[in-house]
Amino acid sequence: MKAAQRTAGPAMAMTAVSMVLTLVVIVLWLDPVLPLLVVAVVGAGIDGGWLTTLAYERRLAAQGDRSTPVTVVGWLFGAVATGVLVAHALTEESPAPWLAVSWLPIGAKLLWVVHGLWERTALTPSALGTIQRVQQEARDTAAVARARLRAQAATEETRLTAVTGVGARVARVQAETAGALAQAWSVLESARTGEATGRALASVAAPATAAAPGVAARWELPVWGPTAPVSARPPEKTPATPVAGADTQVTALGPASAAPVPEPPAAPATGVAPMVLDDAAAVAGVATPTPGEPLTEDQLMVVLRYLRHSEDPPLSYRQALAAYRAAGYVGGDARIRLVWTALLAREGTGA
């Protein structure tokens, strides 16, 4: 109620001032030529019409309704009152004072419009309290959602940082392990090919290979390699290295024949007797692979390694696979590829 008085009070005061000014101007205009009673009726008619339309508009607004004709008539009376004040100001020698107040009828009408808008949007204290509670709940929900999102983002960032750090450590350990394996393979290769190793082993064990004429006997470690078997026939009739298969000749590792082995005259006999498939299987601790029968992972590794080093340079995957098929061994390509990859990793090469 107090808020309604605050908005309706200025409109009522401006309306009253406008009506008084309009009546005064009508009296000043018509008093010299018409009786005072007639002049009062004319002035009261303008003010009365304006006041009547205003009261009707207020009644309709209280009922939640409005009438366009009544609104138009009310604005028409307001315009007439403003026109009377402006016309009187223009006929005076000092129009400024009257022009300063000539807008009051239109201003009063606008204030009543503002008051009507306020009434259409006015709410009871309980409704306002409900709206405030709903708005507060919405703000609280939004704040909680923002806090939850920030916490989840921080957690995810921490998790990703930890995963990245662990991945970096794993990669570093893998690199160090690969380096250590490569160094171990290098040491093993140096030990296998070193002259000192052969002499040291020859001093404590019987020689594994027979020496050619003019060459001291030495011990050779078994190796995987593309060396051709030593033939007892002359070099020009040496047969080609056989491909591993069901009919591959097997030669056991051990002391060679006591008969001298002829070597090409241009170089001394320093080659190592090759390791055949049976020996390779024995070293790996698996049964000798048989063509046409399913192979275990270890047997497949032995066959592929034997075929890879059957020639110099070592065979590629496609060449080894072709030799594998030609020898009559069975196995899926995907499985063979996986074992081949493991073989290359074990040998420390990406070839």
mmCIF file of C-alpha atoms in Angstrom:
data_model
loop_
_atom_site.group_PDB
_atom_site.id
_atom_site.type_symbol
_atom_site.label_atom_id
_atom_site.label_comp_id
_atom_site.label_asym_id
_atom_site.label_seq_id
_atom_site.Cartn_x
_atom_site.Cartn_y
_atom_site.Cartn_z
ATOM 1 C CA MET A 1 0.000 0.000 0.000
ATOM 2 C CA LYS A 2 2.793 2.388 0.849
ATOM 3 C CA ALA A 3 4.545 1.572 -2.426
ATOM 4 C CA ALA A 4 1.307 2.309 -4.309
ATOM 5 C CA GLN A 5 1.079 5.690 -2.621
ATOM 6 C CA ARG A 6 4.663 6.444 -3.577
ATOM 7 C CA THR A 7 3.873 5.895 -7.261
ATOM 8 C CA ALA A 8 0.342 7.371 -7.306
ATOM 9 C CA GLY A 9 1.116 10.483 -5.206
ATOM 10 C CA PRO A 10 3.242 12.326 -7.794
ATOM 11 C CA ALA A 11 0.703 11.534 -10.519
ATOM 12 C CA MET A 12 -2.186 12.876 -8.418
ATOM 13 C CA ALA A 13 -0.266 16.059 -7.501
ATOM 14 C CA MET A 14 0.707 16.763 -11.100
ATOM 15 C CA THR A 15 -2.877 16.125 -12.234
ATOM 16 C CA ALA A 16 -4.255 18.627 -9.717
ATOM 17 C CA VAL A 17 -1.721 21.319 -10.737
ATOM 18 C CA SER A 18 -2.505 20.737 -14.405
ATOM 19 C CA MET A 19 -6.261 21.103 -13.810
ATOM 20 C CA VAL A 20 -5.774 24.342 -11.878
ATOM 21 C CA LEU A 21 -3.506 25.820 -14.559
ATOM 22 C CA THR A 22 -5.940 24.864 -17.308
ATOM 23 C CA LEU A 23 -8.855 26.471 -15.453
ATOM 24 C CA VAL A 24 -6.835 29.650 -14.814
ATOM 25 C CA VAL A 25 -5.906 30.013 -18.497
ATOM 26 C CA ILE A 26 -9.548 29.489 -19.570
ATOM 27 C CA VAL A 27 -10.636 32.180 -17.142
ATOM 28 C CA LEU A 28 -7.977 34.601 -18.403
ATOM 29 C CA TRP A 29 -9.053 33.987 -21.988
ATOM 30 C CA LEU A 30 -12.844 34.054 -21.693
ATOM 31 C CA ASP A 31 -13.507 36.307 -18.687
ATOM 32 C CA PRO A 32 -13.438 39.548 -20.731
ATOM 33 C CA VAL A 33 -16.034 38.275 -23.206
ATOM 34 C CA LEU A 34 -18.140 35.756 -21.293
ATOM 35 C CA PRO A 35 -19.781 35.634 -17.908
ATOM 36 C CA LEU A 36 -17.668 34.100 -15.162
ATOM 37 C CA LEU A 37 -20.092 31.226 -14.688
ATOM 38 C CA VAL A 38 -19.824 30.221 -18.336
ATOM 39 C CA VAL A 39 -16.066 30.499 -18.190
ATOM 40 C CA ALA A 40 -15.992 28.246 -15.109
ATOM 41 C CA VAL A 41 -18.186 25.666 -16.844
ATOM 42 C CA VAL A 42 -15.860 25.618 -19.866
ATOM 43 C CA GLY A 43 -12.743 25.198 -17.727
ATOM 44 C CA ALA A 44 -14.390 22.626 -15.497
ATOM 45 C CA GLY A 45 -15.591 20.771 -18.596
ATOM 46 C CA ILE A 46 -12.031 20.279 -19.865
ATOM 47 C CA ASP A 47 -10.730 19.303 -16.449
ATOM 48 C CA GLY A 48 -13.793 17.205 -15.686
ATOM 49 C CA GLY A 49 -13.549 15.241 -18.910
ATOM 50 C CA TRP A 50 -9.904 14.536 -18.274
ATOM 51 C CA LEU A 51 -10.584 13.544 -14.662
ATOM 52 C CA THR A 52 -13.521 11.327 -15.658
ATOM 53 C CA THR A 53 -11.552 9.353 -18.258
ATOM 54 C CA LEU A 54 -8.704 9.010 -15.777
ATOM 55 C CA ALA A 55 -11.042 7.597 -13.137
ATOM 56 C CA TYR A 56 -12.523 5.146 -15.647
ATOM 57 C CA GLU A 57 -9.079 3.977 -16.683
ATOM 58 C CA ARG A 58 -8.125 3.440 -13.062
ATOM 59 C CA ARG A 59 -11.275 1.376 -12.495
ATOM 60 C CA LEU A 60 -10.562 -0.846 -15.501
ATOM 61 C CA ALA A 61 -6.950 -1.250 -14.393
ATOM 62 C CA ALA A 62 -8.113 -2.378 -10.931
ATOM 63 C CA GLN A 63 -10.188 -5.069 -12.662
ATOM 64 C CA GLY A 64 -7.242 -6.176 -14.790
ATOM 65 C CA ASP A 65 -8.798 -4.789 -17.959
ATOM 66 C CA ARG A 66 -8.321 -1.851 -20.285
ATOM 67 C CA SER A 67 -10.352 0.050 -22.939
ATOM 68 C CA THR A 68 -8.699 1.567 -25.968
ATOM 69 C CA PRO A 69 -11.421 4.196 -26.615
ATOM 70 C CA VAL A 70 -11.251 5.438 -23.008
ATOM 71 C CA THR A 71 -7.462 5.613 -23.235
ATOM 72 C CA VAL A 72 -7.669 7.601 -26.483
ATOM 73 C CA VAL A 73 -10.209 10.040 -25.005
ATOM 74 C CA GLY A 74 -8.026 10.501 -21.894
ATOM 75 C CA TRP A 75 -4.989 11.337 -24.025
ATOM 76 C CA LEU A 76 -7.156 13.718 -26.093
ATOM 77 C CA PHE A 77 -8.200 15.699 -23.003
ATOM 78 C CA GLY A 78 -4.555 15.778 -21.865
ATOM 79 C CA ALA A 79 -3.505 17.118 -25.266
ATOM 80 C CA VAL A 80 -6.229 19.819 -25.143
ATOM 81 C CA ALA A 81 -5.086 20.969 -21.707
ATOM 82 C CA THR A 82 -1.467 21.086 -22.876
ATOM 83 C CA GLY A 83 -2.494 22.975 -26.021
ATOM 84 C CA VAL A 84 -4.364 25.574 -23.935
ATOM 85 C CA LEU A 85 -1.287 26.212 -21.813
ATOM 86 C CA VAL A 86 1.045 26.416 -24.823
ATOM 87 C CA ALA A 87 -1.306 28.776 -26.699
ATOM 88 C CA HIS A 88 -1.567 31.060 -23.700
ATOM 89 C CA ALA A 89 2.229 31.073 -23.329
ATOM 90 C CA LEU A 90 2.660 32.118 -26.954
ATOM 91 C CA THR A 91 0.269 35.071 -26.507
ATOM 92 C CA GLU A 92 2.085 36.418 -23.476
ATOM 93 C CA GLU A 93 4.903 38.912 -23.597
ATOM 94 C CA SER A 94 6.994 36.577 -21.387
ATOM 95 C CA PRO A 95 6.109 33.039 -22.572
ATOM 96 C CA ALA A 96 8.873 31.256 -20.649
ATOM 97 C CA PRO A 97 6.985 30.770 -17.341
ATOM 98 C CA TRP A 98 3.911 29.364 -19.058
ATOM 99 C CA LEU A 99 5.957 27.152 -21.374
ATOM 100 C CA ALA A 100 7.763 25.822 -18.300
ATOM 101 C CA VAL A 101 4.464 24.474 -16.919
ATOM 102 C CA SER A 102 2.705 23.658 -20.184
ATOM 103 C CA TRP A 103 3.993 20.052 -20.143
ATOM 104 C CA LEU A 104 2.343 19.217 -16.812
ATOM 105 C CA PRO A 105 -0.875 17.687 -18.311
ATOM 106 C CA ILE A 106 1.128 15.289 -20.515
ATOM 107 C CA GLY A 107 3.537 14.612 -17.614
ATOM 108 C CA ALA A 108 0.623 13.754 -15.320
ATOM 109 C CA LYS A 109 -0.771 11.371 -17.938
ATOM 110 C CA LEU A 110 2.625 9.642 -18.273
ATOM 111 C CA LEU A 111 2.903 9.258 -14.501
ATOM 112 C CA TRP A 112 -0.498 7.532 -14.429
ATOM 113 C CA VAL A 113 0.749 5.165 -17.138
ATOM 114 C CA VAL A 114 3.819 4.342 -15.031
ATOM 115 C CA HIS A 115 1.626 3.771 -11.998
ATOM 116 C CA GLY A 116 -0.563 1.382 -13.984
ATOM 117 C CA LEU A 117 2.497 -0.602 -15.061
ATOM 118 C CA TRP A 118 3.611 -0.823 -11.448
ATOM 119 C CA GLU A 119 0.213 -2.139 -10.397
ATOM 120 C CA ARG A 120 0.257 -4.839 -13.089
ATOM 121 C CA THR A 121 3.623 -6.093 -11.842
ATOM 122 C CA ALA A 122 3.058 -5.670 -8.099
ATOM 123 C CA LEU A 123 3.439 -8.819 -5.997
ATOM 124 C CA THR A 124 2.576 -9.727 -2.445
ATOM 125 C CA PRO A 125 5.366 -10.115 0.130
ATOM 126 C CA SER A 126 4.851 -13.902 0.219
ATOM 127 C CA ALA A 127 5.202 -14.146 -3.570
ATOM 128 C CA LEU A 128 8.310 -11.984 -3.455
ATOM 129 C CA GLY A 129 9.743 -14.199 -0.730
ATOM 130 C CA THR A 130 9.039 -17.319 -2.802
ATOM 131 C CA ILE A 131 10.719 -15.772 -5.845
ATOM 132 C CA GLN A 132 13.748 -14.820 -3.789
ATOM 133 C CA ARG A 133 14.017 -18.353 -2.395
ATOM 134 C CA VAL A 134 13.812 -19.854 -5.894
ATOM 135 C CA GLN A 135 16.459 -17.470 -7.174
ATOM 136 C CA GLN A 136 18.687 -18.230 -4.202
ATOM 137 C CA GLU A 137 18.291 -21.982 -4.758
ATOM 138 C CA ALA A 138 19.198 -21.524 -8.425
ATOM 139 C CA ARG A 139 22.292 -19.519 -7.476
ATOM 140 C CA ASP A 140 23.286 -22.156 -4.920
ATOM 141 C CA THR A 141 22.835 -24.970 -7.451
ATOM 142 C CA ALA A 142 24.913 -23.121 -10.049
ATOM 143 C CA ALA A 143 27.661 -22.441 -7.507
ATOM 144 C CA VAL A 144 27.765 -26.101 -6.426
ATOM 145 C CA ALA A 145 27.885 -27.227 -10.073
ATOM 146 C CA ARG A 146 30.750 -24.839 -10.790
ATOM 147 C CA ALA A 147 32.654 -26.070 -7.738
ATOM 148 C CA ARG A 148 32.080 -29.709 -8.750
ATOM 149 C CA LEU A 149 33.303 -29.071 -12.285
ATOM 150 C CA ARG A 150 36.404 -27.275 -11.002
ATOM 151 C CA ALA A 151 37.159 -30.149 -8.603
ATOM 152 C CA GLN A 152 36.714 -32.757 -11.342
ATOM 153 C CA ALA A 153 38.944 -30.764 -13.672
ATOM 154 C CA ALA A 154 41.630 -30.503 -10.994
ATOM 155 C CA THR A 155 41.392 -34.242 -10.284
ATOM 156 C CA GLU A 156 41.658 -35.088 -13.971
ATOM 157 C CA GLU A 157 44.648 -32.785 -14.328
ATOM 158 C CA THR A 158 46.366 -34.472 -11.397
ATOM 159 C CA ARG A 159 45.618 -37.927 -12.823
ATOM 160 C CA LEU A 160 46.938 -37.009 -16.265
ATOM 161 C CA THR A 161 50.078 -35.527 -14.715
ATOM 162 C CA ALA A 162 50.677 -38.718 -12.728
ATOM 163 C CA VAL A 163 50.042 -40.943 -15.768
ATOM 164 C CA THR A 164 52.404 -38.832 -17.855
ATOM 165 C CA GLY A 165 55.126 -39.068 -15.210
ATOM 166 C CA VAL A 166 54.721 -42.842 -14.890
ATOM 167 C CA GLY A 167 54.799 -43.218 -18.669
ATOM 168 C CA ALA A 168 57.979 -41.192 -18.853
ATOM 169 C CA ARG A 169 59.595 -43.350 -16.153
ATOM 170 C CA VAL A 170 58.522 -46.551 -17.939
ATOM 171 C CA ALA A 171 59.947 -45.269 -21.220
ATOM 172 C CA ARG A 172 63.179 -44.328 -19.470
ATOM 173 C CA VAL A 173 63.464 -47.776 -17.857
ATOM 174 C CA GLN A 174 62.738 -49.460 -21.193
ATOM 175 C CA ALA A 175 65.426 -47.393 -22.875
ATOM 176 C CA GLU A 176 67.916 -48.255 -20.132
ATOM 177 C CA THR A 177 66.981 -51.943 -20.363
ATOM 178 C CA ALA A 178 67.383 -51.919 -24.135
ATOM 179 C CA GLY A 179 70.784 -50.301 -23.746
ATOM 180 C CA ALA A 180 71.827 -52.877 -21.176
ATOM 181 C CA LEU A 181 70.655 -55.730 -23.421
ATOM 182 C CA ALA A 182 72.490 -54.268 -26.391
ATOM 183 C CA GLN A 183 75.641 -53.963 -24.295
ATOM 184 C CA ALA A 184 75.243 -57.565 -23.100
ATOM 185 C CA TRP A 185 74.839 -58.808 -26.657
ATOM 186 C CA SER A 186 77.901 -56.812 -27.647
ATOM 187 C CA VAL A 187 79.941 -58.318 -24.816
ATOM 188 C CA LEU A 188 78.734 -61.807 -25.727
ATOM 189 C CA GLU A 189 79.654 -61.269 -29.381
ATOM 190 C CA SER A 190 83.080 -59.966 -28.396
ATOM 191 C CA ALA A 191 83.602 -62.978 -26.162
ATOM 192 C CA ARG A 192 82.527 -65.340 -28.944
ATOM 193 C CA THR A 193 84.806 -63.897 -31.585
ATOM 194 C CA GLY A 194 87.775 -62.972 -29.419
ATOM 195 C CA GLU A 195 91.057 -64.834 -29.844
ATOM 196 C CA ALA A 196 91.682 -64.717 -26.103
ATOM 197 C CA THR A 197 88.412 -66.539 -25.443
ATOM 198 C CA GLY A 198 89.329 -69.329 -27.840
ATOM 199 C CA ARG A 199 92.763 -69.769 -26.303
ATOM 200 C CA ALA A 200 91.381 -69.723 -22.780
ATOM 201 C CA LEU A 201 88.779 -72.382 -23.570
ATOM 202 C CA ALA A 202 91.292 -74.454 -25.524
ATOM 203 C CA SER A 203 93.548 -74.532 -22.463
ATOM 204 C CA VAL A 204 90.910 -76.149 -20.275
ATOM 205 C CA ALA A 205 88.947 -78.307 -22.744
ATOM 206 C CA ALA A 206 89.394 -80.323 -25.864
ATOM 207 C CA PRO A 207 89.142 -78.309 -29.082
ATOM 208 C CA ALA A 208 85.743 -78.312 -30.724
ATOM 209 C CA THR A 209 87.071 -77.951 -34.262
ATOM 210 C CA ALA A 210 89.938 -79.665 -35.996
ATOM 211 C CA ALA A 211 92.706 -77.357 -37.065
ATOM 212 C CA ALA A 212 93.751 -77.128 -40.665
ATOM 213 C CA PRO A 213 97.363 -77.744 -41.553
ATOM 214 C CA GLY A 214 99.491 -74.964 -40.166
ATOM 215 C CA VAL A 215 96.732 -73.567 -37.875
ATOM 216 C CA ALA A 216 96.624 -74.164 -34.100
ATOM 217 C CA ALA A 217 93.581 -75.943 -32.724
ATOM 218 C CA ARG A 218 91.052 -73.694 -30.951
ATOM 219 C CA TRP A 219 87.680 -73.902 -29.191
ATOM 220 C CA GLU A 220 84.702 -72.265 -30.908
ATOM 221 C CA LEU A 221 81.492 -71.326 -29.100
ATOM 222 C CA PRO A 222 78.283 -72.447 -30.913
ATOM 223 C CA VAL A 223 76.674 -69.522 -32.722
ATOM 224 C CA TRP A 224 73.667 -68.683 -34.789
ATOM 225 C CA GLY A 225 75.120 -67.589 -38.055
ATOM 226 C CA PRO A 226 75.009 -67.864 -41.804
ATOM 227 C CA THR A 227 78.217 -69.881 -41.994
ATOM 228 C CA ALA A 228 78.266 -72.774 -44.450
ATOM 229 C CA PRO A 229 79.106 -76.272 -43.231
ATOM 230 C CA VAL A 230 82.718 -77.326 -43.710
ATOM 231 C CA SER A 231 82.927 -79.937 -46.450
ATOM 232 C CA ALA A 232 85.518 -82.659 -46.702
ATOM 233 C CA ARG A 233 85.585 -82.279 -50.487
ATOM 234 C CA PRO A 234 87.584 -79.676 -52.376
ATOM 235 C CA PRO A 235 86.279 -76.095 -52.124
ATOM 236 C CA GLU A 236 85.195 -75.908 -55.749
ATOM 237 C CA LYS A 237 82.686 -78.754 -55.183
ATOM 238 C CA THR A 238 81.246 -77.488 -51.907
ATOM 239 C CA PRO A 239 77.426 -77.995 -51.935
ATOM 240 C CA ALA A 240 75.019 -75.129 -51.170
ATOM 241 C CA THR A 241 73.795 -74.641 -47.638
ATOM 242 C CA PRO A 242 70.632 -76.763 -47.183
ATOM 243 C CA VAL A 243 67.329 -75.167 -46.108
ATOM 244 C CA ALA A 244 65.916 -76.400 -42.849
ATOM 245 C CA GLY A 245 63.324 -79.068 -43.475
ATOM 246 C CA ALA A 246 62.231 -82.531 -42.745
ATOM 247 C CA ASP A 247 65.249 -84.017 -44.598
ATOM 248 C CA THR A 248 67.849 -81.629 -43.171
ATOM 249 C CA GLN A 249 71.009 -83.442 -42.087
ATOM 250 C CA VAL A 250 71.698 -83.098 -38.380
ATOM 251 C CA THR A 251 75.276 -82.827 -37.099
ATOM 252 C CA ALA A 252 75.896 -82.968 -33.378
ATOM 253 C CA LEU A 253 78.131 -80.422 -31.748
ATOM 254 C CA GLY A 254 81.369 -81.930 -30.531
ATOM 255 C CA PRO A 255 84.908 -82.681 -31.608
ATOM 256 C CA ALA A 256 85.262 -82.685 -35.379
ATOM 257 C CA SER A 257 86.811 -85.417 -37.490
ATOM 258 C CA ALA A 258 90.487 -85.963 -37.001
ATOM 259 C CA ALA A 259 91.107 -85.781 -40.732
ATOM 260 C CA PRO A 260 92.525 -82.451 -41.921
ATOM 261 C CA VAL A 261 89.976 -80.182 -43.571
ATOM 262 C CA PRO A 262 91.244 -78.455 -46.720
ATOM 263 C CA GLU A 263 90.815 -74.708 -46.741
ATOM 264 C CA PRO A 264 91.145 -72.183 -49.552
ATOM 265 C CA PRO A 265 94.785 -71.225 -49.963
ATOM 266 C CA ALA A 266 94.039 -67.475 -49.750
ATOM 267 C CA ALA A 267 92.833 -67.537 -46.114
ATOM 268 C CA PRO A 268 93.384 -69.690 -43.049
ATOM 269 C CA ALA A 269 90.603 -71.861 -41.696
ATOM 270 C CA THR A 270 88.887 -69.622 -39.103
ATOM 271 C CA GLY A 271 85.218 -70.431 -39.853
ATOM 272 C CA VAL A 272 82.906 -71.961 -37.241
ATOM 273 C CA ALA A 273 80.885 -75.088 -37.820
ATOM 274 C CA PRO A 274 77.244 -74.091 -38.290
ATOM 275 C CA MET A 275 74.526 -74.961 -35.803
ATOM 276 C CA VAL A 276 71.865 -77.084 -37.489
ATOM 277 C CA LEU A 277 68.180 -77.254 -36.559
ATOM 278 C CA ASP A 278 68.502 -80.165 -34.100
ATOM 279 C CA ASP A 279 71.299 -78.385 -32.269
ATOM 280 C CA ALA A 280 69.337 -75.148 -32.219
ATOM 281 C CA ALA A 281 66.347 -76.973 -30.706
ATOM 282 C CA ALA A 282 68.589 -78.644 -28.145
ATOM 283 C CA VAL A 283 70.136 -75.318 -27.119
ATOM 284 C CA ALA A 284 66.658 -73.787 -26.755
ATOM 285 C CA GLY A 285 65.486 -76.790 -24.742
ATOM 286 C CA VAL A 286 62.616 -77.726 -27.056
ATOM 287 C CA ALA A 287 61.799 -80.730 -29.230
ATOM 288 C CA THR A 288 63.040 -80.662 -32.802
ATOM 289 C CA PRO A 289 60.373 -78.932 -34.963
ATOM 290 C CA THR A 290 58.758 -81.256 -37.496
ATOM 291 C CA PRO A 291 57.335 -79.991 -40.815
ATOM 292 C CA GLY A 292 53.565 -80.309 -41.140
ATOM 293 C CA GLU A 293 52.946 -80.416 -37.368
ATOM 294 C CA PRO A 294 51.787 -77.538 -35.128
ATOM 295 C CA LEU A 295 54.706 -75.806 -33.420
ATOM 296 C CA THR A 296 54.945 -74.194 -30.011
ATOM 297 C CA GLU A 297 56.071 -70.602 -29.624
ATOM 298 C CA ASP A 298 59.604 -71.705 -28.710
ATOM 299 C CA GLN A 299 59.786 -74.165 -31.622
ATOM 300 C CA LEU A 300 58.560 -71.475 -34.011
ATOM 301 C CA MET A 301 61.230 -69.119 -32.635
ATOM 302 C CA VAL A 302 63.920 -71.760 -33.248
ATOM 303 C CA VAL A 303 62.808 -72.395 -36.850
ATOM 304 C CA LEU A 304 62.577 -68.709 -37.735
ATOM 305 C CA ARG A 305 65.951 -67.936 -36.211
ATOM 306 C CA TYR A 306 67.543 -70.884 -38.017
ATOM 307 C CA LEU A 307 66.041 -69.820 -41.364
ATOM 308 C CA ARG A 308 66.917 -66.151 -40.849
ATOM 309 C CA HIS A 309 70.624 -66.916 -40.417
ATOM 310 C CA SER A 310 70.786 -69.647 -43.058
ATOM 311 C CA GLU A 311 72.181 -67.111 -45.533
ATOM 312 C CA ASP A 312 74.409 -64.053 -45.459
ATOM 313 C CA PRO A 313 73.082 -61.398 -45.097
ATOM 314 C CA PRO A 314 70.240 -62.608 -42.813
ATOM 315 C CA LEU A 315 66.881 -63.140 -44.482
ATOM 316 C CA SER A 316 64.094 -60.598 -44.267
ATOM 317 C CA TYR A 317 60.662 -61.493 -42.948
ATOM 318 C CA ARG A 318 59.220 -62.225 -46.403
ATOM 319 C CA GLN A 319 62.232 -64.346 -47.374
ATOM 320 C CA ALA A 320 62.156 -66.238 -44.099
ATOM 321 C CA LEU A 321 58.376 -66.779 -44.430
ATOM 322 C CA ALA A 322 58.852 -68.147 -47.954
ATOM 323 C CA ALA A 323 61.585 -70.514 -46.734
ATOM 324 C CA TYR A 324 59.324 -71.506 -43.807
ATOM 325 C CA ARG A 325 56.484 -72.430 -46.162
ATOM 326 C CA ALA A 326 58.838 -74.160 -48.586
ATOM 327 C CA ALA A 327 60.201 -76.338 -45.770
ATOM 328 C CA GLY A 328 56.661 -77.553 -45.040
ATOM 329 C CA TYR A 329 56.125 -75.925 -41.640
ATOM 330 C CA VAL A 330 52.621 -74.793 -40.690
ATOM 331 C CA GLY A 331 51.389 -71.745 -38.782
ATOM 332 C CA GLY A 332 49.291 -68.617 -39.235
ATOM 333 C CA ASP A 333 50.875 -65.495 -40.689
ATOM 334 C CA ALA A 334 49.804 -63.358 -37.728
ATOM 335 C CA ARG A 335 51.382 -65.770 -35.245
ATOM 336 C CA ILE A 336 54.560 -66.005 -37.317
ATOM 337 C CA ARG A 337 54.741 -62.201 -37.513
ATOM 338 C CA LEU A 338 54.481 -61.891 -33.703
ATOM 339 C CA VAL A 339 57.228 -64.465 -33.129
ATOM 340 C CA TRP A 340 59.376 -62.773 -35.799
ATOM 341 C CA THR A 341 58.984 -59.424 -34.008
ATOM 342 C CA ALA A 342 59.998 -61.042 -30.708
ATOM 343 C CA LEU A 343 63.006 -62.614 -32.459
ATOM 344 C CA LEU A 344 64.168 -59.233 -33.796
ATOM 345 C CA ALA A 345 63.680 -57.651 -30.376
ATOM 346 C CA ARG A 346 65.708 -60.409 -28.755
ATOM 347 C CA GLU A 347 68.494 -59.911 -31.296
ATOM 348 C CA GLY A 348 68.403 -56.150 -30.741
ATOM 349 C CA THR A 349 67.662 -55.186 -34.368
ATOM 350 C CA GLY A 350 64.692 -53.670 -36.185
ATOM 351 C CA ALA A 351 65.551 -55.266 -39.547
#
